[in-house]
JSON list of N, CA and C in Angstrom, two decimals:
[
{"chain": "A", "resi": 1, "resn": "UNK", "atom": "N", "xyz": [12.85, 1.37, 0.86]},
{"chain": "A", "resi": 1, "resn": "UNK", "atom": "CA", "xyz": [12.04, 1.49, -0.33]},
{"chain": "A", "resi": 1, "resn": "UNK", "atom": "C", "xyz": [11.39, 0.14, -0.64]},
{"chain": "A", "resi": 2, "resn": "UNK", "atom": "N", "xyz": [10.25, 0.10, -1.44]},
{"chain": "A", "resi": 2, "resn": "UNK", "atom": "CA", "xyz": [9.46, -1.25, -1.30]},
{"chain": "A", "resi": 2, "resn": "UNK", "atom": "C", "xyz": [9.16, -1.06, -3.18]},
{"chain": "A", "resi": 3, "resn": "UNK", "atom": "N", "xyz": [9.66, -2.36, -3.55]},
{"chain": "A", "resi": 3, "resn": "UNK", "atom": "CA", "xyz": [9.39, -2.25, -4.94]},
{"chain": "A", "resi": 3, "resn": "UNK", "atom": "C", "xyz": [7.88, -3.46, -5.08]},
{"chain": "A", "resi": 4, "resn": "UNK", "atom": "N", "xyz": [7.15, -3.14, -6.26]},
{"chain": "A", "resi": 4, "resn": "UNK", "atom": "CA", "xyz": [6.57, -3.40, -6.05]},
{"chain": "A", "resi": 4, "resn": "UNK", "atom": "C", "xyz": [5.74, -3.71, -7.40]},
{"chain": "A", "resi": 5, "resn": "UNK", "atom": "N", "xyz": [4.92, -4.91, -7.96]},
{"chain": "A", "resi": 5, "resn": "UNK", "atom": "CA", "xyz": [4.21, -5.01, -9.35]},
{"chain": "A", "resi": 5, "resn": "UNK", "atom": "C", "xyz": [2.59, -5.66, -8.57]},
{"chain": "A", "resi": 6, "resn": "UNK", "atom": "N", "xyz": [2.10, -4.73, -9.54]},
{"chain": "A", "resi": 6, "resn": "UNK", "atom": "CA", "xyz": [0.49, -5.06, -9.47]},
{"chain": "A", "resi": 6, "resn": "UNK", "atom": "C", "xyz": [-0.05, -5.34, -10.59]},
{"chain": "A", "resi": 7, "resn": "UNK", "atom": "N", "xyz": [-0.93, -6.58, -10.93]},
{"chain": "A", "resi": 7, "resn": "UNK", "atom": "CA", "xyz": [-1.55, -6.69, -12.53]},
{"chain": "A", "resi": 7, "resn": "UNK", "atom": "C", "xyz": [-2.99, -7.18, -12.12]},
{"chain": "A", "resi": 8, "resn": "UNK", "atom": "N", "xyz": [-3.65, -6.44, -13.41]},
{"chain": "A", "resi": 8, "resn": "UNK", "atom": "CA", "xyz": [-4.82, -7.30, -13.88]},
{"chain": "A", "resi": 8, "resn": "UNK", "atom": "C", "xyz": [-5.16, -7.75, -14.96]},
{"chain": "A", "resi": 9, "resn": "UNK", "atom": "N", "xyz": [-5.66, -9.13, -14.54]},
{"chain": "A", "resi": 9, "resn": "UNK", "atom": "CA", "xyz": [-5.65, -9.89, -15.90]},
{"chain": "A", "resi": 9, "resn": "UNK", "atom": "C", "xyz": [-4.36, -9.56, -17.12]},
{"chain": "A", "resi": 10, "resn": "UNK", "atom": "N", "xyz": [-3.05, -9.27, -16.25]},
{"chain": "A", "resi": 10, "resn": "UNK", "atom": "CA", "xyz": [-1.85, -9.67, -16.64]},
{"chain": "A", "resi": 10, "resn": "UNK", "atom": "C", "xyz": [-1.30, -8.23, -17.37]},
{"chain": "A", "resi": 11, "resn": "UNK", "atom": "N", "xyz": [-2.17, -7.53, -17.41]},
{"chain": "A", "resi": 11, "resn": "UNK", "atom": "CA", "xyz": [-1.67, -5.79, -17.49]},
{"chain": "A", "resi": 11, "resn": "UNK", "atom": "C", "xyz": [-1.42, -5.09, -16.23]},
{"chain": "A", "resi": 12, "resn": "UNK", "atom": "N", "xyz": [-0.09, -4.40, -16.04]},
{"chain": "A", "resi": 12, "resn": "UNK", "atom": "CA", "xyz": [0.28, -3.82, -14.85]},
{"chain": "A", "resi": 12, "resn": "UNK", "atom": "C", "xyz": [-0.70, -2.66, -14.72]},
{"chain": "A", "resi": 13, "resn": "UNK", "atom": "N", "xyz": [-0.75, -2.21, -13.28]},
{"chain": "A", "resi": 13, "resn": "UNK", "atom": "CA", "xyz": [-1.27, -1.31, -12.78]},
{"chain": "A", "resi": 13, "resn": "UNK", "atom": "C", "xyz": [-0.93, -0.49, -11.76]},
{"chain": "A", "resi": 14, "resn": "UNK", "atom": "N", "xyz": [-0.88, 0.79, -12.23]},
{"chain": "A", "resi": 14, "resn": "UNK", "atom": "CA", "xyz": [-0.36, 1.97, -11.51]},
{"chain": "A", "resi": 14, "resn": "UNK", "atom": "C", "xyz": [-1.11, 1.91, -9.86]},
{"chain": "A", "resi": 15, "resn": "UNK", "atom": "N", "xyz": [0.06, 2.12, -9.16]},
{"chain": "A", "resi": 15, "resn": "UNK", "atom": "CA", "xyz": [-0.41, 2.07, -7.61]},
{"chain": "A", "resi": 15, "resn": "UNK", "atom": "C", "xyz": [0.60, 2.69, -7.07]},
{"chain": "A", "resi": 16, "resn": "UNK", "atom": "N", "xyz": [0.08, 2.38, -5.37]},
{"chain": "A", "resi": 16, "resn": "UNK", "atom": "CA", "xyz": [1.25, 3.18, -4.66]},
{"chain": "A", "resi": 16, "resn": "UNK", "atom": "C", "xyz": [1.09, 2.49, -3.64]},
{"chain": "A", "resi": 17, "resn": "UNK", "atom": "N", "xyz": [2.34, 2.19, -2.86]},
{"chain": "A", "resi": 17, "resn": "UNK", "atom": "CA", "xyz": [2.74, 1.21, -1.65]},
{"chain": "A", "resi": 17, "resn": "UNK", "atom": "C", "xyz": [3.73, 1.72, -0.67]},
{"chain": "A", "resi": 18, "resn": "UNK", "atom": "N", "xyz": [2.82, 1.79, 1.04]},
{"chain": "A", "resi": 18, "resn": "UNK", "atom": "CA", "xyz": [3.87, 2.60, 1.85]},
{"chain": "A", "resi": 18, "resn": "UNK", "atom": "C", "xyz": [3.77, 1.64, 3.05]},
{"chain": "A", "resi": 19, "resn": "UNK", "atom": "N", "xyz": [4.71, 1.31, 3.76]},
{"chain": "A", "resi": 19, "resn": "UNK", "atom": "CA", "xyz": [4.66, 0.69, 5.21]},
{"chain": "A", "resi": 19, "resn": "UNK", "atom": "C", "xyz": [5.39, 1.55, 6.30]},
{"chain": "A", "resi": 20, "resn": "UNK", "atom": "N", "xyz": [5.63, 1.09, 7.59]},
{"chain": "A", "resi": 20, "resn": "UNK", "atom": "CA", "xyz": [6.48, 1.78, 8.42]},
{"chain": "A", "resi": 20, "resn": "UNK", "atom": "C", "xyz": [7.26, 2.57, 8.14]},
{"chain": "A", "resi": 21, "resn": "UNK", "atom": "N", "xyz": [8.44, 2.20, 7.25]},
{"chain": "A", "resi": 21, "resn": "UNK", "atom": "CA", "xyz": [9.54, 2.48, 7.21]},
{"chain": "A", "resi": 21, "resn": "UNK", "atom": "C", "xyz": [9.32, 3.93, 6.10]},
{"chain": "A", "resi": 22, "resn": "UNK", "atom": "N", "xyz": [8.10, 3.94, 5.15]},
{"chain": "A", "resi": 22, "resn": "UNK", "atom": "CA", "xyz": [8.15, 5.28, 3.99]},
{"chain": "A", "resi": 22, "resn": "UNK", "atom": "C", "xyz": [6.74, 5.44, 3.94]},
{"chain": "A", "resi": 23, "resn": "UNK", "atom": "N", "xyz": [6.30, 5.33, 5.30]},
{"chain": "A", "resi": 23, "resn": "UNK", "atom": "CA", "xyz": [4.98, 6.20, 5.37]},
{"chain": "A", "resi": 23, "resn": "UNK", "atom": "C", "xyz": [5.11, 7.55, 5.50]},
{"chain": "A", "resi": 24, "resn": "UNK", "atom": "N", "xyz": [5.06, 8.94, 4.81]},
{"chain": "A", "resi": 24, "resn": "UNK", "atom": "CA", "xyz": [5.30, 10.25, 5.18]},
{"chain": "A", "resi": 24, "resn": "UNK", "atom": "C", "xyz": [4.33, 11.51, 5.45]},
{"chain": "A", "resi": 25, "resn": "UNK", "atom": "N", "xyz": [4.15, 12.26, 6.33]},
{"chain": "A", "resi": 25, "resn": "UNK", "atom": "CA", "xyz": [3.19, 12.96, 6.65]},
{"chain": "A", "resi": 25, "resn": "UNK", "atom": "C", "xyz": [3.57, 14.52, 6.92]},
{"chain": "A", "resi": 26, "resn": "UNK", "atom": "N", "xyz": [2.70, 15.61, 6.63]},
{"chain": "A", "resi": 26, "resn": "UNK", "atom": "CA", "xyz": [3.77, 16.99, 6.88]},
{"chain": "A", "resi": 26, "resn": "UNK", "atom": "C", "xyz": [3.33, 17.28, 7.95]},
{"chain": "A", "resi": 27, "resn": "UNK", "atom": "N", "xyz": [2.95, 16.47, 9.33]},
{"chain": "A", "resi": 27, "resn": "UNK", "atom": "CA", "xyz": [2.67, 16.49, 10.51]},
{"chain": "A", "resi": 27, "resn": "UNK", "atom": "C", "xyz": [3.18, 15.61, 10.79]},
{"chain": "A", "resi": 28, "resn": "UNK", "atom": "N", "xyz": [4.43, 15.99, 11.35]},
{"chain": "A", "resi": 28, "resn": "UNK", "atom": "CA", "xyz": [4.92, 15.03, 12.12]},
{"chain": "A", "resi": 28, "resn": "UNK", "atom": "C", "xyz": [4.09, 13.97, 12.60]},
{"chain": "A", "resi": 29, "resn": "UNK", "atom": "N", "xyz": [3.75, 14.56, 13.79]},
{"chain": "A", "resi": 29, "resn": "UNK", "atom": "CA", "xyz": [3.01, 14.15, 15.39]},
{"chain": "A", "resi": 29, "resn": "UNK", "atom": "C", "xyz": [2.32, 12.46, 14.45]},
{"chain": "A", "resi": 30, "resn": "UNK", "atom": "N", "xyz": [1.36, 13.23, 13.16]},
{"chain": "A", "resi": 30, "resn": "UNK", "atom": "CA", "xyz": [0.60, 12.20, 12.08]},
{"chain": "A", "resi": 30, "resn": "UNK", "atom": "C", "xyz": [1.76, 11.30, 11.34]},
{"chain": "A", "resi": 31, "resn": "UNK", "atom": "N", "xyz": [2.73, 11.45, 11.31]},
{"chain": "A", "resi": 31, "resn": "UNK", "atom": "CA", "xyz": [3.38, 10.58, 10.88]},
{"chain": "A", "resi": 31, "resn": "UNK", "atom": "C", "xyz": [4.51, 9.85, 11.36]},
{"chain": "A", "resi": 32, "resn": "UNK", "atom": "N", "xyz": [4.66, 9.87, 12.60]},
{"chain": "A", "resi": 32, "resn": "UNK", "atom": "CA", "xyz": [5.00, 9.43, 13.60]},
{"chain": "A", "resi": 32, "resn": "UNK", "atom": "C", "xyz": [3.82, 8.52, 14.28]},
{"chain": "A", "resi": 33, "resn": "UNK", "atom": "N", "xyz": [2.31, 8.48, 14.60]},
{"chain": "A", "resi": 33, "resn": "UNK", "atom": "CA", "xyz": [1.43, 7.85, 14.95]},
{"chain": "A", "resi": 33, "resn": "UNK", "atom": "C", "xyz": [1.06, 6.68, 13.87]},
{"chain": "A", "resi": 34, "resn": "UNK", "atom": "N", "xyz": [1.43, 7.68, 12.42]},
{"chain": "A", "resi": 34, "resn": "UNK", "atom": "CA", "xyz": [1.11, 6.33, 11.39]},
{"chain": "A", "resi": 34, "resn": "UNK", "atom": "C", "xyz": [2.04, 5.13, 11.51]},
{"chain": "A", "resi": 35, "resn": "UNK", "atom": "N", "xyz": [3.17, 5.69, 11.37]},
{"chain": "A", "resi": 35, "resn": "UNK", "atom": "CA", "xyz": [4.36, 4.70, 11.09]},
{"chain": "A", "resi": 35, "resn": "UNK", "atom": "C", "xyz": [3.96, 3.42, 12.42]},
{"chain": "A", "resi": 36, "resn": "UNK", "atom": "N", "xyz": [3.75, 4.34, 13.46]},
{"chain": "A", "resi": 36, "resn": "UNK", "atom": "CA", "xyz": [3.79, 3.28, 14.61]},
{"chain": "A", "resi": 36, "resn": "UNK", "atom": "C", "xyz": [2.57, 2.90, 15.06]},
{"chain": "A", "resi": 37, "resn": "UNK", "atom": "N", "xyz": [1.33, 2.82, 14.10]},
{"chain": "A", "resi": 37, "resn": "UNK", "atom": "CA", "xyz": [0.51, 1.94, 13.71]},
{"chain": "A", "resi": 37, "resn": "UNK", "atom": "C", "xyz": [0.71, 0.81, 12.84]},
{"chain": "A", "resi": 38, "resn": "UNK", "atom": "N", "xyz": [0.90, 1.38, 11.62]},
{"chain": "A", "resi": 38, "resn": "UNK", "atom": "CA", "xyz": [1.69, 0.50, 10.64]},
{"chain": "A", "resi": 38, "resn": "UNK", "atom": "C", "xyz": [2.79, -0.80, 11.27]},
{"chain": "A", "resi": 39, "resn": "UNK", "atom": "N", "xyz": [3.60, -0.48, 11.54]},
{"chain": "A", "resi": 39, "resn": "UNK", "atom": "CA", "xyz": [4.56, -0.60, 12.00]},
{"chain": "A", "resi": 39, "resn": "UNK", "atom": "C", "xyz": [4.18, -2.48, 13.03]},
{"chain": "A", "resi": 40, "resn": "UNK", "atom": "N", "xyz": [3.51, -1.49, 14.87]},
{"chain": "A", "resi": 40, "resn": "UNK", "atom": "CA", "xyz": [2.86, -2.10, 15.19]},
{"chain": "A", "resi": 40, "resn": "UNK", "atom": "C", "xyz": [1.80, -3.77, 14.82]},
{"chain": "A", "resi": 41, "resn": "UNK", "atom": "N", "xyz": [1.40, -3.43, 13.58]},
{"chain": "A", "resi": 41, "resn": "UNK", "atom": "CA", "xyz": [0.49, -4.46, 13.23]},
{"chain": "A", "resi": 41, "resn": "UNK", "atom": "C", "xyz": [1.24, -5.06, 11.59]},
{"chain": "A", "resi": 42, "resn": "UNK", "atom": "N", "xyz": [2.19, -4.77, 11.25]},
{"chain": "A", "resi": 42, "resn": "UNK", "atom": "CA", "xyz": [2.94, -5.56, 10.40]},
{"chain": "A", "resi": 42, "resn": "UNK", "atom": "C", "xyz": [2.68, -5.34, 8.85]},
{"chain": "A", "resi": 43, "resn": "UNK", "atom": "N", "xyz": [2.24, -3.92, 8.73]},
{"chain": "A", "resi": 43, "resn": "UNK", "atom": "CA", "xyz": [0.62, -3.82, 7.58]},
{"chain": "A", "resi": 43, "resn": "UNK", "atom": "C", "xyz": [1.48, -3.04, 6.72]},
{"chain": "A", "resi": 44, "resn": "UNK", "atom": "N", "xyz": [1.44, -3.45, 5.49]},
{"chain": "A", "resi": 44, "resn": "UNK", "atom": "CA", "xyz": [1.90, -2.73, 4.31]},
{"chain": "A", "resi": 44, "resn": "UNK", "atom": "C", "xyz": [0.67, -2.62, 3.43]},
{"chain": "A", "resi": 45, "resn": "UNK", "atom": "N", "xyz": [0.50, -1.17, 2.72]},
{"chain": "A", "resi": 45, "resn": "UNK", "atom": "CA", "xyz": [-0.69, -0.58, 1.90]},
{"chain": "A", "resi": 45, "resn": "UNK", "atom": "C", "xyz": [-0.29, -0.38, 0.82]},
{"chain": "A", "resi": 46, "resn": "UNK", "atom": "N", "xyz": [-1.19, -0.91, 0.17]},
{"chain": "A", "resi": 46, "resn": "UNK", "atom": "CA", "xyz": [-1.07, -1.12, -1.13]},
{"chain": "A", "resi": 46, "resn": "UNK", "atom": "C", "xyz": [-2.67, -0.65, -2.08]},
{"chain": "A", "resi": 47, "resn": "UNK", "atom": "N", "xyz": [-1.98, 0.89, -2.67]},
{"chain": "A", "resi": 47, "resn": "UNK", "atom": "CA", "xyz": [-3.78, 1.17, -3.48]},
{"chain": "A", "resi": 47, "resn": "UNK", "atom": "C", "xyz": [-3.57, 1.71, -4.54]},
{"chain": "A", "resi": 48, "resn": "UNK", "atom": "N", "xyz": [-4.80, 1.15, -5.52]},
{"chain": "A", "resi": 48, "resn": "UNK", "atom": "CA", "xyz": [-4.44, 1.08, -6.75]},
{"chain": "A", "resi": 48, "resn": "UNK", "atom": "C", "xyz": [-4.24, 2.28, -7.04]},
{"chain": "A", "resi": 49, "resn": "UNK", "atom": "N", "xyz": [-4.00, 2.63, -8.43]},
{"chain": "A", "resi": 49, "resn": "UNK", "atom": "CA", "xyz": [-4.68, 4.56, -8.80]},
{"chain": "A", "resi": 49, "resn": "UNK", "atom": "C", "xyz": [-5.71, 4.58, -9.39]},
{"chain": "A", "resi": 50, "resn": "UNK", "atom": "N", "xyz": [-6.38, 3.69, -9.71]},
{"chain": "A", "resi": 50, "resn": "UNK", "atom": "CA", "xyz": [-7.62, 3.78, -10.43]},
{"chain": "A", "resi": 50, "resn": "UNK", "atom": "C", "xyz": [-8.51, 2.02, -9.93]},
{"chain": "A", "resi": 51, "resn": "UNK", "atom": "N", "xyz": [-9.86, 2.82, -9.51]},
{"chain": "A", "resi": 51, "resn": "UNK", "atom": "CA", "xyz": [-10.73, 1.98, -8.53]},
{"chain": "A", "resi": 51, "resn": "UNK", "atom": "C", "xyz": [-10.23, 0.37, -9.77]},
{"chain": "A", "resi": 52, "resn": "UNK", "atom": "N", "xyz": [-10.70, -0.93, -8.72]},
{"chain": "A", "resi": 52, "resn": "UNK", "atom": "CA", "xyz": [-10.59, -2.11, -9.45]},
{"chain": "A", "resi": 52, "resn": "UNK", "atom": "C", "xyz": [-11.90, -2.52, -10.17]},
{"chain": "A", "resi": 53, "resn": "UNK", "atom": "N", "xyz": [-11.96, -2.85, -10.95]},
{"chain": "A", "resi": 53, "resn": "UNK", "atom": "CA", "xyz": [-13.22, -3.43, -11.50]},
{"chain": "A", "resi": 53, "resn": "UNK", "atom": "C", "xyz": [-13.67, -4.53, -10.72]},
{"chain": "A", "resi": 54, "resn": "UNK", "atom": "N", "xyz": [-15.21, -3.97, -10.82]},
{"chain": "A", "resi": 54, "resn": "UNK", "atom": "CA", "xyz": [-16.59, -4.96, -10.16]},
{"chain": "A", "resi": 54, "resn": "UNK", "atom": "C", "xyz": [-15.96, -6.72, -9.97]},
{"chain": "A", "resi": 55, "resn": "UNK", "atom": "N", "xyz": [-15.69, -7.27, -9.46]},
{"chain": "A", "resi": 55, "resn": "UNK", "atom": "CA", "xyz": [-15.99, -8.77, -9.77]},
{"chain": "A", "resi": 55, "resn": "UNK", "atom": "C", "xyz": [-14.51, -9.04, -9.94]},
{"chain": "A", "resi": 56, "resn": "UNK", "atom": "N", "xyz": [-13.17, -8.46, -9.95]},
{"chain": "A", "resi": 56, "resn": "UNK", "atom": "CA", "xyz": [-12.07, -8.95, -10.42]},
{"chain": "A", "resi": 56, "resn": "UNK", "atom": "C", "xyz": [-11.67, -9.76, -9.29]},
{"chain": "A", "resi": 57, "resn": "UNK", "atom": "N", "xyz": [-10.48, -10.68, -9.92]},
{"chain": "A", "resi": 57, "resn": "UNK", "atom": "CA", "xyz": [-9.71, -11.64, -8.12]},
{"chain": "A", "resi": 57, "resn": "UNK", "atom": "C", "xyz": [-8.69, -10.60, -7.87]},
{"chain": "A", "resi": 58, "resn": "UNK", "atom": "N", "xyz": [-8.83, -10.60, -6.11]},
{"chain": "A", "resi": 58, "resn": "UNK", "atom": "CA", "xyz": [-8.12, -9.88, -5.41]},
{"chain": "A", "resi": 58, "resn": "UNK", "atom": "C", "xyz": [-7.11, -11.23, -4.69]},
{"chain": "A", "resi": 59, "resn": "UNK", "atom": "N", "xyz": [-5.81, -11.36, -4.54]},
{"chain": "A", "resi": 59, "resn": "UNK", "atom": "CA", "xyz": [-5.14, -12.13, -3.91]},
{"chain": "A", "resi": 59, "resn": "UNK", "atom": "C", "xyz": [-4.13, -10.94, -3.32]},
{"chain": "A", "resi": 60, "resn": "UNK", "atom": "N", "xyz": [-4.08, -11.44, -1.73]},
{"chain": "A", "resi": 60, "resn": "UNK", "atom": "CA", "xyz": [-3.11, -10.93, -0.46]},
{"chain": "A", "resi": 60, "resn": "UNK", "atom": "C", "xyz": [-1.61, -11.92, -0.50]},
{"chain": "A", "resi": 61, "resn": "UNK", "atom": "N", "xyz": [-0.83, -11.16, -0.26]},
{"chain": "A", "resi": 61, "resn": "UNK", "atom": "CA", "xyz": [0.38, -11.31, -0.51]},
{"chain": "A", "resi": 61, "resn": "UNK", "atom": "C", "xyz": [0.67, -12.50, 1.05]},
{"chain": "A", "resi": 62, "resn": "UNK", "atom": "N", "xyz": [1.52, -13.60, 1.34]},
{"chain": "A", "resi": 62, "resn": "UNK", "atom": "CA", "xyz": [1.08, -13.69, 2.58]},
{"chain": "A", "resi": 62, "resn": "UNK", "atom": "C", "xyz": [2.72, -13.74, 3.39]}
]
């Protein structure tokens, strides 16, 4: 499980975050190819629930 806080301009924001390990798909075959994409390239996703505003700072986790 991946816990996880997102803010803008210091108000949290509803999102959702999946990597290898709790990527889930009701196709297998598709979620088995995701994971081991994911997986593969080290990539955790992270998206908001509601688009970001025009012009805001985006900073990557590193």
């Amino acid at each position: 499980m991946i816990v996880s806080t997102l803010s803008v301009g210091g108000r949290p924001l509803e999102h959702c975050v999946f990597s290898e390990a709790s990527y889930s798909n009701a196709d297998g075959t598709a979620q088995q190819l995701g994971r081991s994409v994911l997986g593969s390239r080290g990539v955790v996703v992270v998206i908001p629930g509601h688009p970001l505003e025009q012009g805001s700072d985006t900073q990557s986790p590193s």
